[in-house]
Amino acid sequence: MKKKKFPKFKIQKAEPQQLTERLLLINLYFTQGLTLIIGIVWILLQKRNLLEVLALPDHLQFLWWGLGLAAIMLIMDLVLSYVIPQESMDDGGINELLFRGRPIWHIVCIAALVAVCEELLFRGAIQHAIGPYWTSILFAVIHIRYLRHWIPTGWVFVSSYGLGYIYLQSGTLWAPILCHFIIDLVSGLAIRFRRGS
């Protein structure tokens, strides 16, 4: 019997300067698709109704939770950007490469995709299983590009915990989705329209 040879895949760490916009977008869409699939499967394994998890609330109170936390987090992010040295907040240039030359409609799409996929998995599935604290630790670890510096890692943890808190308080996943969307959208647009560094 003849042995089949399987192609060998070699996973290598890519430095930001090695990434192209196309490769970064492929990676973004792939990881968000994977995040969405894992979130859906996890919710179904919890024997919960996906349509109920994603049901639009019958009240508008979730808007205050989502917009309120987004405003607080954006103000804090602005303060941190003035107080903390820029190299301490560095993500390796990933956000710059992702948003700098991107059309506005594409930034809106990216912000919406990331908000829905990540919140469905982290708040909708994982937080339901292990609570907001451990979910926030996992969320910070998943954002690996920030792990080289403790300040952005801590900020991602606090942001995640805030998203978990408003999910619990509002009773709907749409509050953290809205908050996450606004933060990513404003951050992406700020990078897109920022004048030369």
CSV table of N, CA and C in Angstrom, one decimal, residues 132-197:
chain,number,residue,atom,x,y,z
A,132,PRO,N,-18.1,37.2,33.5
A,132,PRO,CA,-17.4,38.4,32.9
A,132,PRO,C,-15.9,38.5,33.2
A,133,TYR,N,-15.5,38.1,34.4
A,133,TYR,CA,-14.1,38.2,34.8
A,133,TYR,C,-13.2,37.3,33.9
A,134,TRP,N,-13.5,36.0,33.8
A,134,TRP,CA,-12.7,35.1,33.1
A,134,TRP,C,-12.8,35.4,31.6
A,135,THR,N,-14.0,35.8,31.2
A,135,THR,CA,-14.2,36.1,29.8
A,135,THR,C,-13.3,37.3,29.4
A,136,SER,N,-13.2,38.3,30.3
A,136,SER,CA,-12.3,39.4,30.0
A,136,SER,C,-10.9,39.1,29.9
A,137,ILE,N,-10.4,38.1,30.8
A,137,ILE,CA,-9.1,37.7,30.7
A,137,ILE,C,-8.8,37.0,29.3
A,138,LEU,N,-9.7,36.1,28.9
A,138,LEU,CA,-9.6,35.5,27.6
A,138,LEU,C,-9.7,36.5,26.5
A,139,PHE,N,-10.5,37.5,26.6
A,139,PHE,CA,-10.6,38.5,25.6
A,139,PHE,C,-9.3,39.3,25.4
A,140,ALA,N,-8.7,39.6,26.5
A,140,ALA,CA,-7.4,40.3,26.5
A,140,ALA,C,-6.3,39.4,25.9
A,141,VAL,N,-6.3,38.1,26.2
A,141,VAL,CA,-5.3,37.2,25.6
A,141,VAL,C,-5.5,37.0,24.1
A,142,ILE,N,-6.8,37.0,23.7
A,142,ILE,CA,-7.1,36.8,22.3
A,142,ILE,C,-6.5,38.0,21.5
A,143,HIS,N,-6.6,39.2,22.1
A,143,HIS,CA,-6.0,40.4,21.4
A,143,HIS,C,-4.5,40.4,21.6
A,144,ILE,N,-3.9,39.4,21.0
A,144,ILE,CA,-2.5,39.1,21.2
A,144,ILE,C,-1.5,40.3,20.8
A,145,ARG,N,-1.9,41.1,19.9
A,145,ARG,CA,-1.0,42.1,19.4
A,145,ARG,C,-0.7,43.2,20.5
A,146,TYR,N,-1.6,43.2,21.5
A,146,TYR,CA,-1.3,44.1,22.6
A,146,TYR,C,-0.5,43.5,23.8
A,147,LEU,N,-0.3,42.2,23.8
A,147,LEU,CA,0.3,41.6,24.9
A,147,LEU,C,1.7,42.0,25.2
A,148,ARG,N,2.4,42.7,24.3
A,148,ARG,CA,3.7,43.1,24.5
A,148,ARG,C,3.8,44.2,25.5
A,149,HIS,N,2.7,44.9,25.7
A,149,HIS,CA,2.6,46.1,26.6
A,149,HIS,C,1.5,45.9,27.6
A,150,TRP,N,1.7,46.1,28.9
A,150,TRP,CA,0.7,45.8,29.9
A,150,TRP,C,-0.4,46.8,29.9
A,151,ILE,N,-0.1,48.1,29.5
A,151,ILE,CA,-1.2,49.1,29.5
A,151,ILE,C,-2.3,48.8,28.5
A,152,PRO,N,-2.0,48.5,27.2
A,152,PRO,CA,-3.1,48.2,26.3
A,152,PRO,C,-3.8,46.9,26.7
A,153,THR,N,-3.0,45.9,27.2
A,153,THR,CA,-3.6,44.6,27.7
A,153,THR,C,-4.6,44.9,28.8
A,154,GLY,N,-4.2,45.7,29.8
A,154,GLY,CA,-5.1,46.0,30.9
A,154,GLY,C,-6.3,46.8,30.4
A,155,TRP,N,-6.1,47.7,29.4
A,155,TRP,CA,-7.2,48.5,28.9
A,155,TRP,C,-8.2,47.6,28.1
A,156,VAL,N,-7.7,46.6,27.4
A,156,VAL,CA,-8.6,45.6,26.7
A,156,VAL,C,-9.4,44.8,27.7
A,157,PHE,N,-8.7,44.4,28.8
A,157,PHE,CA,-9.4,43.7,29.9
A,157,PHE,C,-10.6,44.5,30.5
A,158,VAL,N,-10.2,45.8,30.9
A,158,VAL,CA,-11.2,46.7,31.5
A,158,VAL,C,-12.4,46.9,30.5
A,159,SER,N,-12.1,47.1,29.2
A,159,SER,CA,-13.1,47.4,28.2
A,159,SER,C,-14.0,46.2,28.1
A,160,SER,N,-13.4,45.0,28.1
A,160,SER,CA,-14.2,43.7,28.0
A,160,SER,C,-15.1,43.6,29.2
A,161,TYR,N,-14.6,43.9,30.4
A,161,TYR,CA,-15.4,43.8,31.6
A,161,TYR,C,-16.5,44.7,31.5
A,162,GLY,N,-16.3,45.9,31.0
A,162,GLY,CA,-17.4,46.9,30.8
A,162,GLY,C,-18.4,46.4,29.9
A,163,LEU,N,-18.0,45.8,28.8
A,163,LEU,CA,-18.9,45.2,27.8
A,163,LEU,C,-19.8,44.1,28.5
A,164,GLY,N,-19.1,43.3,29.3
A,164,GLY,CA,-19.8,42.2,30.0
A,164,GLY,C,-20.8,42.8,31.0
A,165,TYR,N,-20.4,43.9,31.6
A,165,TYR,CA,-21.3,44.5,32.6
A,165,TYR,C,-22.6,45.1,32.0
A,166,ILE,N,-22.4,45.8,30.8
A,166,ILE,CA,-23.6,46.4,30.2
A,166,ILE,C,-24.5,45.3,29.6
A,167,TYR,N,-23.9,44.2,29.2
A,167,TYR,CA,-24.7,43.0,28.8
A,167,TYR,C,-25.6,42.5,29.9
A,168,LEU,N,-25.0,42.4,31.1
A,168,LEU,CA,-25.8,41.9,32.2
A,168,LEU,C,-26.9,43.0,32.6
A,169,GLN,N,-26.5,44.2,32.6
A,169,GLN,CA,-27.4,45.3,33.1
A,169,GLN,C,-28.6,45.5,32.1
A,170,SER,N,-28.2,45.5,30.8
A,170,SER,CA,-29.3,45.8,29.8
A,170,SER,C,-30.1,44.6,29.4
A,171,GLY,N,-29.5,43.4,29.6
A,171,GLY,CA,-30.3,42.1,29.3
A,171,GLY,C,-30.3,41.8,27.8
A,172,THR,N,-29.5,42.5,27.0
A,172,THR,CA,-29.5,42.2,25.6
A,172,THR,C,-28.1,42.3,25.1
A,173,LEU,N,-27.8,41.4,24.1
A,173,LEU,CA,-26.4,41.4,23.5
A,173,LEU,C,-26.2,42.7,22.6
A,174,TRP,N,-27.3,43.4,22.3
A,174,TRP,CA,-27.2,44.5,21.4
A,174,TRP,C,-26.5,45.7,22.1
A,175,ALA,N,-26.5,45.8,23.4
A,175,ALA,CA,-25.8,46.9,24.1
A,175,ALA,C,-24.3,46.8,23.9
A,176,PRO,N,-23.7,45.6,24.2
A,176,PRO,CA,-22.2,45.5,23.9
A,176,PRO,C,-21.9,45.5,22.5
A,177,ILE,N,-22.8,45.0,21.6
A,177,ILE,CA,-22.5,45.1,20.2
A,177,ILE,C,-22.5,46.5,19.7
A,178,LEU,N,-23.4,47.3,20.1
A,178,LEU,CA,-23.5,48.7,19.8
A,178,LEU,C,-22.2,49.5,20.3
A,179,CYS,N,-21.9,49.2,21.6
A,179,CYS,CA,-20.7,49.8,22.2
A,179,CYS,C,-19.4,49.5,21.4
A,180,HIS,N,-19.2,48.2,21.1
A,180,HIS,CA,-18.1,47.7,20.4
A,180,HIS,C,-18.0,48.3,19.0
A,181,PHE,N,-19.1,48.4,18.4
A,181,PHE,CA,-19.2,49.0,17.0
A,181,PHE,C,-18.8,50.4,17.0
A,182,ILE,N,-19.3,51.2,18.0
A,182,ILE,CA,-19.0,52.6,18.0
A,182,ILE,C,-17.5,52.8,18.3
A,183,ILE,N,-17.0,52.1,19.2
A,183,ILE,CA,-15.5,52.2,19.6
A,183,ILE,C,-14.7,51.9,18.4
A,184,ASP,N,-14.9,50.8,17.7
A,184,ASP,CA,-14.1,50.4,16.5
A,184,ASP,C,-14.3,51.4,15.4
A,185,LEU,N,-15.5,51.8,15.2
A,185,LEU,CA,-15.8,52.8,14.1
A,185,LEU,C,-15.1,54.1,14.3
A,186,VAL,N,-15.2,54.7,15.5
A,186,VAL,CA,-14.5,55.9,15.8
A,186,VAL,C,-13.0,55.8,15.8
A,187,SER,N,-12.5,54.7,16.3
A,187,SER,CA,-11.1,54.5,16.3
A,187,SER,C,-10.6,54.3,14.8
A,188,GLY,N,-11.3,53.5,14.0
A,188,GLY,CA,-10.9,53.4,12.6
A,188,GLY,C,-11.0,54.7,11.8
A,189,LEU,N,-12.0,55.5,12.1
A,189,LEU,CA,-12.1,56.8,11.4
A,189,LEU,C,-11.0,57.7,11.8
A,190,ALA,N,-10.7,57.7,13.1
A,190,ALA,CA,-9.6,58.5,13.6
A,190,ALA,C,-8.3,58.2,13.0
A,191,ILE,N,-8.0,56.9,12.8
A,191,ILE,CA,-6.8,56.5,12.1
A,191,ILE,C,-6.9,56.9,10.6
A,192,ARG,N,-8.0,56.7,10.0
A,192,ARG,CA,-8.2,57.0,8.6
A,192,ARG,C,-8.0,58.5,8.3
A,193,PHE,N,-8.5,59.4,9.2
A,193,PHE,CA,-8.4,60.8,8.9
A,193,PHE,C,-7.3,61.5,9.7
A,194,ARG,N,-6.5,60.8,10.4
A,194,ARG,CA,-5.4,61.4,11.2
A,194,ARG,C,-4.4,62.0,10.2
A,195,ARG,N,-3.9,63.2,10.5
A,195,ARG,CA,-2.9,63.8,9.7
A,195,ARG,C,-1.6,63.1,10.0
A,196,GLY,N,-0.6,63.3,9.2
A,196,GLY,CA,0.7,62.7,9.3
A,196,GLY,C,1.2,62.7,10.7
A,197,SER,N,1.9,61.5,11.1
A,197,SER,CA,2.3,61.4,12.5
A,197,SER,C,3.4,62.3,12.9
